[in-house]
Amino acid sequence: MVFTDEQLAIKSQQGDKQAFEELIRRYQKPVFTICCRYLGNSQDALDAAQETFIRLYNKLALFDGNNTFRPWLYKITVNIAKDLIKKRKPWEELDFSIKSDLGDPQANIELTQVQEEISKALLKLPEKYRMAVILRHIKELEYQEIANVLNLPLNTVKTHVRRGRDMLRIQLKEVEL
Amino acid sequence: MNECMNIYELIQKELDGELTPEEMELLDKHCSHCFTCQEIRQDFYQTIYGLRNLPELEPGEQLIETIMNTIYSKSPAQKSIPSKSFTGIVAGLVLFCSSGIFLLGSVLISLIAGGLLYLGYENSSLGFIENIVYWLTYGYNLLSVFKNVFNNPYSSLFLVTVLLLSMVSFAILIMLLYSRRIINYENV
Ligand SMILES: [Zn+2]
């Protein structure tokens, strides 16, 4: 029997350890991916992902079955990732090592040159545009969902996504792929 | 020119799937004769395609373990905290002492080197070996001058304070760099 995310969340609320583990299993990759693409450093992304699920656990009591689980989880993820980037010192803001040390070294994913350029260009975007583009075009959320996750008006989100992807296009043009 | 700006808006709308059939027709028609807009449209397609196909990243098996351990068995997690701070204290002490030795050493070396360089000018008539011997004696003499400074309680207090302060800041700097993962000893 396969449970929905929401059912698993309710079960975890009632202290079902396995249900919670299943939720982590389902969402560890997307959460980690969002953090990696936003923070540009897999160690920070691991910290952020870990904190996300711990905060999720502590907030489970607030989850009511009528909400959708995914945007709720992403909201926590985004807040933690943003806090982490705020606490950073200026000299460590840009770390382009993302191509080589991302993720599990055993499953070392070979990035094509295009993908490498895109992940670099993404890290050069202003943070608010970066997160909007990640949610829109990497996680493929609807604008309304992103507005809920980021707690911003719909039009602001659209502007951020449009400006962000325009900057990406120009940057990629410059590297002449 | 103005038309191209409108077309740019249409391209952006197209990427969000918000074009009406009429707008789509307008866009296609314009792009068939305007190379600039056609190129922009193509570049946008590539960018979005690239983003969508970035691989999903794998955090590794230990993430689940760490989270489950932190949440469901609080005791092992709490045990690891004192040991962590203990290594922190030891590392801090080691850094403190080694930076002290380093700073003291560099002060002495610069003092001697300064003396040597100065004398190199004065005694240029001497031969090479004689010169070196002369410099070394001068450096030694300079050290005894330095020793006299310590006989004055105020200046020695000042020197010790400066030394301690720089040792502490050196240690703090290294710890800070380490904790923010600028230096990662685990990877070395
Ligand atoms: Zn045009």
Short mmCIF file of C-alpha atoms and ligand atoms in Angstrom, two decimals:
data_model
loop_
_atom_site.label_atom_id
_atom_site.label_comp_id
_atom_site.label_asym_id
_atom_site.label_seq_id
_atom_site.Cartn_x
_atom_site.Cartn_y
_atom_site.Cartn_z
CA MET A 1 0.00 0.00 0.00
CA VAL A 2 1.40 3.39 -1.00
CA PHE A 3 0.59 6.34 1.21
CA THR A 4 0.36 9.92 0.03
CA ASP A 5 2.78 12.48 1.47
CA GLU A 6 -0.02 13.93 3.53
CA GLN A 7 -0.96 10.53 5.00
CA LEU A 8 2.69 9.93 5.87
CA ALA A 9 2.89 13.32 7.54
CA ILE A 10 -0.18 12.55 9.67
CA LYS A 11 1.26 9.14 10.57
CA SER A 12 4.57 10.75 11.56
CA GLN A 13 2.63 13.18 13.70
CA GLN A 14 1.30 10.23 15.62
CA GLY A 15 4.85 9.00 16.24
CA ASP A 16 5.26 6.56 13.35
CA LYS A 17 9.01 6.48 12.87
CA GLN A 18 8.90 4.52 9.61
CA ALA A 19 6.44 6.95 8.07
CA PHE A 20 8.79 9.80 8.79
CA GLU A 21 11.73 7.90 7.36
CA GLU A 22 9.71 7.29 4.20
CA LEU A 23 9.03 11.04 3.94
CA ILE A 24 12.76 11.78 4.15
CA ARG A 25 13.46 9.11 1.56
CA ARG A 26 10.96 10.71 -0.81
CA TYR A 27 12.18 14.25 -0.37
CA GLN A 28 15.87 14.15 0.48
CA LYS A 29 16.93 14.49 -3.15
CA PRO A 30 14.71 17.44 -4.12
CA VAL A 31 15.47 19.24 -0.84
CA PHE A 32 19.19 18.63 -1.20
CA THR A 33 19.08 19.69 -4.85
CA ILE A 34 17.35 22.99 -4.07
CA CYS A 35 19.92 23.70 -1.36
CA CYS A 36 22.88 22.77 -3.55
CA ARG A 37 21.78 24.88 -6.47
CA TYR A 38 21.06 27.81 -4.20
CA LEU A 39 24.04 27.58 -1.86
CA GLY A 40 26.56 26.32 -4.40
CA ASN A 41 28.34 24.09 -1.93
CA SER A 42 27.43 20.52 -1.09
CA GLN A 43 28.58 20.65 2.52
CA ASP A 44 26.35 23.63 3.29
CA ALA A 45 23.56 21.96 1.33
CA LEU A 46 23.88 18.84 3.50
CA ASP A 47 23.67 20.95 6.65
CA ALA A 48 20.64 22.77 5.27
CA ALA A 49 18.89 19.56 4.21
CA GLN A 50 19.49 18.02 7.62
CA GLU A 51 18.15 21.07 9.40
CA THR A 52 15.14 21.13 7.08
CA PHE A 53 14.00 17.66 8.08
CA ILE A 54 14.66 18.27 11.75
CA ARG A 55 12.62 21.47 11.63
CA LEU A 56 9.96 19.58 9.66
CA TYR A 57 9.77 17.05 12.47
CA ASN A 58 9.46 19.75 15.11
CA LYS A 59 6.74 21.50 13.12
CA LEU A 60 4.76 18.36 12.24
CA ALA A 61 2.17 19.14 14.90
CA LEU A 62 1.22 22.24 12.90
CA PHE A 63 0.53 20.24 9.74
CA ASP A 64 -3.14 19.67 9.09
CA GLY A 65 -4.25 17.10 6.56
CA ASN A 66 -5.88 19.69 4.31
CA ASN A 67 -2.58 21.29 3.32
CA THR A 68 -0.43 19.93 0.57
CA PHE A 69 2.77 18.60 1.97
CA ARG A 70 5.27 19.47 -0.75
CA PRO A 71 5.02 23.30 -0.80
CA TRP A 72 4.97 23.24 2.99
CA LEU A 73 8.25 21.33 3.08
CA TYR A 74 9.80 23.55 0.41
CA LYS A 75 8.86 26.60 2.43
CA ILE A 76 10.90 25.25 5.33
CA THR A 77 13.76 24.39 2.97
CA VAL A 78 13.83 27.86 1.43
CA ASN A 79 13.78 29.60 4.80
CA ILE A 80 16.67 27.53 6.10
CA ALA A 81 18.73 27.97 2.95
CA LYS A 82 18.13 31.73 3.05
CA ASP A 83 19.14 31.94 6.71
CA LEU A 84 22.31 30.03 5.90
CA ILE A 85 23.27 32.33 3.05
CA LYS A 86 22.64 35.38 5.25
CA LYS A 87 25.02 34.06 7.89
CA ARG A 88 27.80 33.59 5.36
CA LYS A 89 30.81 35.85 5.26
CA PRO A 90 31.28 37.85 2.05
CA TRP A 91 34.44 36.00 1.05
CA GLU A 92 32.75 32.61 0.87
CA GLU A 93 29.71 33.66 -1.06
CA LEU A 94 30.72 32.25 -4.42
CA ASP A 95 32.01 28.76 -4.51
CA PHE A 96 32.15 27.27 -7.95
CA SER A 97 33.46 23.93 -6.74
CA ILE A 98 29.89 22.73 -7.20
CA LYS A 99 30.70 20.77 -10.35
CA SER A 100 33.19 18.40 -8.77
CA ASP A 101 32.07 17.87 -5.20
CA LEU A 102 28.32 17.81 -5.54
CA GLY A 103 26.48 14.99 -3.94
CA ASP A 104 27.70 11.54 -3.18
CA PRO A 105 31.26 11.12 -4.48
CA GLN A 106 30.55 7.46 -5.21
CA ALA A 107 27.74 8.39 -7.54
CA ASN A 108 29.90 11.09 -9.10
CA ILE A 109 27.70 12.49 -11.81
CA GLU A 110 29.46 13.52 -14.97
CA LEU A 111 28.18 16.94 -15.86
CA THR A 112 28.16 17.97 -19.44
CA GLN A 113 29.82 21.25 -20.24
CA VAL A 114 26.47 22.96 -20.73
CA GLN A 115 25.18 21.81 -17.38
CA GLU A 116 28.37 22.90 -15.72
CA GLU A 117 28.06 26.36 -17.24
CA ILE A 118 24.44 26.57 -16.19
CA SER A 119 25.11 25.67 -12.58
CA LYS A 120 27.92 28.23 -12.50
CA ALA A 121 25.78 30.91 -14.08
CA LEU A 122 22.98 30.14 -11.63
CA LEU A 123 25.31 30.90 -8.72
CA LYS A 124 26.11 34.30 -10.17
CA LEU A 125 22.45 35.36 -10.12
CA PRO A 126 21.23 37.60 -7.31
CA GLU A 127 19.89 35.36 -4.57
CA LYS A 128 16.21 36.23 -4.94
CA TYR A 129 16.27 35.56 -8.69
CA ARG A 130 18.28 32.39 -8.14
CA MET A 131 15.73 30.83 -5.81
CA ALA A 132 12.81 31.81 -8.04
CA VAL A 133 14.49 30.26 -11.09
CA ILE A 134 15.38 27.09 -9.18
CA LEU A 135 11.79 26.57 -8.06
CA ARG A 136 10.33 27.44 -11.45
CA HIS A 137 12.66 25.73 -13.88
CA ILE A 138 14.50 23.06 -11.91
CA LYS A 139 11.73 21.94 -9.58
CA GLU A 140 9.05 23.05 -12.07
CA LEU A 141 6.59 24.50 -9.58
CA GLU A 142 3.66 26.64 -10.70
CA TYR A 143 3.95 30.40 -10.14
CA GLN A 144 1.20 30.34 -7.54
CA GLU A 145 2.99 27.57 -5.63
CA ILE A 146 6.26 29.53 -5.73
CA ALA A 147 4.46 32.61 -4.47
CA ASN A 148 3.23 30.58 -1.50
CA VAL A 149 6.63 29.04 -0.85
CA LEU A 150 8.48 32.35 -1.04
CA ASN A 151 5.71 34.34 0.63
CA LEU A 152 5.75 36.89 -2.20
CA PRO A 153 3.06 38.37 -4.47
CA LEU A 154 2.51 36.45 -7.70
CA ASN A 155 3.70 39.32 -9.89
CA THR A 156 6.91 39.74 -7.93
CA VAL A 157 7.66 36.06 -8.39
CA LYS A 158 7.07 36.33 -12.12
CA THR A 159 9.37 39.32 -12.36
CA HIS A 160 12.09 37.50 -10.43
CA VAL A 161 11.86 34.41 -12.62
CA ARG A 162 11.85 36.45 -15.83
CA ARG A 163 14.79 38.64 -14.83
CA GLY A 164 16.69 35.63 -13.53
CA ARG A 165 16.32 33.55 -16.65
CA ASP A 166 17.13 36.54 -18.83
CA MET A 167 20.40 37.02 -16.94
CA LEU A 168 21.12 33.31 -17.33
CA ARG A 169 20.51 33.49 -21.06
CA ILE A 170 22.90 36.42 -21.41
CA GLN A 171 25.57 34.77 -19.27
CA LEU A 172 25.37 31.54 -21.25
CA LYS A 173 25.57 33.54 -24.44
CA GLU A 174 28.82 35.07 -23.20
CA VAL A 175 30.53 31.74 -22.58
CA GLU A 176 29.73 30.75 -26.21
CA LEU A 177 28.72 27.16 -25.77
CA MET B 1 12.89 48.21 -32.65
CA ASN B 2 9.77 48.86 -30.62
CA GLU B 3 8.21 45.79 -32.14
CA CYS B 4 11.15 43.68 -31.03
CA MET B 5 10.59 44.83 -27.46
CA ASN B 6 7.01 43.61 -27.62
CA ILE B 7 8.24 40.37 -29.10
CA TYR B 8 10.62 39.95 -26.17
CA GLU B 9 7.59 40.11 -23.85
CA LEU B 10 5.89 37.46 -25.97
CA ILE B 11 8.94 35.20 -25.79
CA GLN B 12 8.92 35.47 -22.00
CA LYS B 13 5.19 34.69 -21.95
CA GLU B 14 5.73 31.73 -24.25
CA LEU B 15 8.19 30.25 -21.76
CA ASP B 16 5.45 30.35 -19.15
CA GLY B 17 2.90 28.85 -21.52
CA GLU B 18 0.75 31.96 -21.39
CA LEU B 19 0.48 32.81 -25.09
CA THR B 20 -2.84 33.09 -26.87
CA PRO B 21 -2.99 31.54 -30.37
CA GLU B 22 -2.98 35.04 -31.90
CA GLU B 23 0.10 36.04 -29.98
CA MET B 24 1.79 32.80 -30.97
CA GLU B 25 1.13 33.56 -34.62
CA LEU B 26 2.51 37.07 -34.22
CA LEU B 27 5.63 35.71 -32.54
CA ASP B 28 6.27 33.09 -35.21
CA LYS B 29 5.73 35.58 -37.97
CA HIS B 30 8.12 38.10 -36.47
CA CYS B 31 10.82 35.53 -35.78
CA SER B 32 10.69 34.26 -39.34
CA HIS B 33 12.16 37.55 -40.56
CA CYS B 34 13.91 39.01 -37.48
CA PHE B 35 17.13 37.16 -36.80
CA THR B 36 17.79 38.91 -33.45
CA CYS B 37 14.49 37.86 -31.88
CA GLN B 38 14.80 34.38 -33.34
CA GLU B 39 18.19 34.03 -31.67
CA ILE B 40 16.94 35.32 -28.32
CA ARG B 41 14.07 32.87 -28.46
CA GLN B 42 16.42 30.01 -29.27
CA ASP B 43 18.80 30.95 -26.46
CA PHE B 44 15.91 31.04 -24.00
CA TYR B 45 14.82 27.57 -25.10
CA GLN B 46 18.34 26.29 -24.50
CA THR B 47 18.60 27.90 -21.08
CA ILE B 48 15.30 26.47 -19.89
CA TYR B 49 16.09 23.08 -21.38
CA GLY B 50 19.45 23.06 -19.62
CA LEU B 51 17.91 24.00 -16.27
CA ARG B 52 15.22 21.36 -16.53
CA ASN B 53 17.77 18.68 -17.29
CA LEU B 54 20.21 19.44 -14.52
CA PRO B 55 20.63 16.18 -12.61
CA GLU B 56 18.88 15.70 -9.31
CA LEU B 57 21.56 15.50 -6.65
CA GLU B 58 22.15 12.65 -4.26
CA PRO B 59 22.88 13.60 -0.63
CA GLY B 60 24.20 10.17 0.35
CA GLU B 61 22.87 7.53 2.73
CA GLN B 62 24.29 9.16 5.86
CA LEU B 63 21.79 12.04 5.71
CA ILE B 64 18.82 9.85 6.68
CA GLU B 65 20.88 8.19 9.39
CA THR B 66 21.97 11.47 10.93
CA ILE B 67 18.45 12.88 10.89
CA MET B 68 16.85 9.76 12.34
CA ASN B 69 19.52 9.55 15.04
CA THR B 70 19.14 13.21 15.95
CA ILE B 71 15.39 12.97 16.21
CA TYR B 72 14.69 9.55 17.66
CA SER B 73 17.70 8.79 19.84
CA LYS B 74 18.67 12.00 21.53
CA SER B 75 21.33 10.47 23.79
CA PRO B 76 24.04 9.56 21.22
CA ALA B 77 23.71 12.98 19.64
CA GLN B 78 24.17 14.67 23.00
CA LYS B 79 27.20 12.53 23.80
CA SER B 80 28.99 13.70 20.70
CA ILE B 81 28.68 17.39 21.60
CA PRO B 82 31.13 17.50 24.56
CA SER B 83 33.68 15.48 22.61
CA LYS B 84 33.39 17.97 19.78
CA SER B 85 33.90 20.96 22.04
CA PHE B 86 36.78 19.12 23.72
CA THR B 87 38.60 18.71 20.40
CA GLY B 88 37.78 22.36 19.78
CA ILE B 89 39.51 23.42 23.00
CA VAL B 90 42.54 21.22 22.33
CA ALA B 91 42.80 22.51 18.76
CA GLY B 92 42.48 26.06 20.08
CA LEU B 93 45.30 25.54 22.60
CA VAL B 94 47.57 23.95 20.00
CA LEU B 95 46.92 26.80 17.60
CA PHE B 96 47.47 29.35 20.38
CA CYS B 97 50.87 27.91 21.30
CA SER B 98 52.07 27.29 17.76
CA SER B 99 51.06 30.77 16.66
CA GLY B 100 53.01 32.15 19.65
CA ILE B 101 56.12 30.29 18.59
CA PHE B 102 55.58 31.36 15.01
CA LEU B 103 55.18 35.04 15.91
CA LEU B 104 58.11 35.07 18.34
CA GLY B 105 60.25 33.36 15.72
CA SER B 106 59.28 35.83 13.02
CA VAL B 107 60.01 38.81 15.30
CA LEU B 108 63.50 37.47 16.04
CA ILE B 109 64.20 36.62 12.44
CA SER B 110 63.08 40.00 11.16
CA LEU B 111 65.17 41.70 13.83
CA ILE B 112 68.28 39.79 12.84
CA ALA B 113 67.58 40.07 9.14
CA GLY B 114 67.00 43.79 9.49
CA GLY B 115 70.35 44.19 11.20
CA LEU B 116 72.09 42.07 8.61
CA LEU B 117 70.64 44.00 5.69
CA TYR B 118 71.59 47.31 7.25
CA LEU B 119 75.15 46.22 7.81
CA GLY B 120 75.45 44.78 4.36
CA TYR B 121 75.49 48.34 3.06
CA GLU B 122 77.96 49.60 5.65
CA ASN B 123 80.60 46.97 5.09
CA SER B 124 80.51 46.46 1.36
CA SER B 125 84.30 46.63 1.29
CA LEU B 126 84.49 43.30 3.14
CA GLY B 127 84.71 40.00 1.29
CA PHE B 128 81.68 37.77 1.03
CA ILE B 129 82.47 35.30 3.88
CA GLU B 130 83.80 38.06 6.14
CA ASN B 131 80.62 39.95 5.50
CA ILE B 132 78.43 37.04 6.61
CA VAL B 133 80.49 36.54 9.79
CA TYR B 134 80.24 40.24 10.52
CA TRP B 135 76.48 40.26 9.96
CA LEU B 136 75.98 37.31 12.26
CA THR B 137 77.90 38.95 15.12
CA TYR B 138 75.93 42.10 14.57
CA GLY B 139 72.68 40.16 14.70
CA TYR B 140 73.84 38.59 17.95
CA ASN B 141 74.63 42.03 19.40
CA LEU B 142 71.22 43.24 18.32
CA LEU B 143 69.64 40.39 20.26
CA SER B 144 71.32 41.57 23.45
CA VAL B 145 69.89 45.04 22.83
CA PHE B 146 66.54 43.37 22.51
CA LYS B 147 67.20 41.67 25.86
CA ASN B 148 67.67 45.05 27.49
CA VAL B 149 64.20 46.04 26.44
CA PHE B 150 62.86 43.30 28.68
CA ASN B 151 64.61 44.82 31.69
CA ASN B 152 62.22 47.73 31.45
CA PRO B 153 58.96 46.48 33.05
CA TYR B 154 56.69 48.70 30.94
CA SER B 155 58.12 47.88 27.56
CA SER B 156 58.25 44.17 28.33
CA LEU B 157 54.62 44.29 29.50
CA PHE B 158 53.74 46.02 26.25
CA LEU B 159 55.60 43.47 24.17
CA VAL B 160 54.00 40.53 25.98
CA THR B 161 50.54 42.05 25.53
CA VAL B 162 51.08 42.59 21.82
CA LEU B 163 52.35 39.05 21.47
CA LEU B 164 49.42 37.55 23.37
CA LEU B 165 46.89 39.59 21.41
CA SER B 166 48.34 38.54 18.08
CA MET B 167 48.45 34.91 19.23
CA VAL B 168 44.79 35.03 20.20
CA SER B 169 43.70 36.72 16.99
CA PHE B 170 45.76 34.29 14.95
CA ALA B 171 44.12 31.34 16.69
CA ILE B 172 40.66 32.88 16.31
CA LEU B 173 41.24 33.56 12.62
CA ILE B 174 42.26 29.97 11.92
CA MET B 175 39.36 28.57 13.96
CA LEU B 176 36.96 30.88 12.12
CA LEU B 177 38.27 29.85 8.73
CA TYR B 178 38.00 26.22 9.76
CA SER B 179 34.48 26.46 11.14
CA ARG B 180 33.26 28.21 7.97
CA ARG B 181 34.98 25.49 5.92
CA ILE B 182 37.39 27.82 4.17
CA ILE B 183 40.02 25.41 5.38
CA ASN B 184 38.81 21.84 5.46
CA TYR B 185 41.19 19.60 7.37
CA GLU B 186 39.12 16.51 6.65
CA ASN B 187 39.81 16.86 2.95
CA VAL B 188 43.54 17.43 3.31
ZN ZN C 1 12.75 41.35 -33.62
#
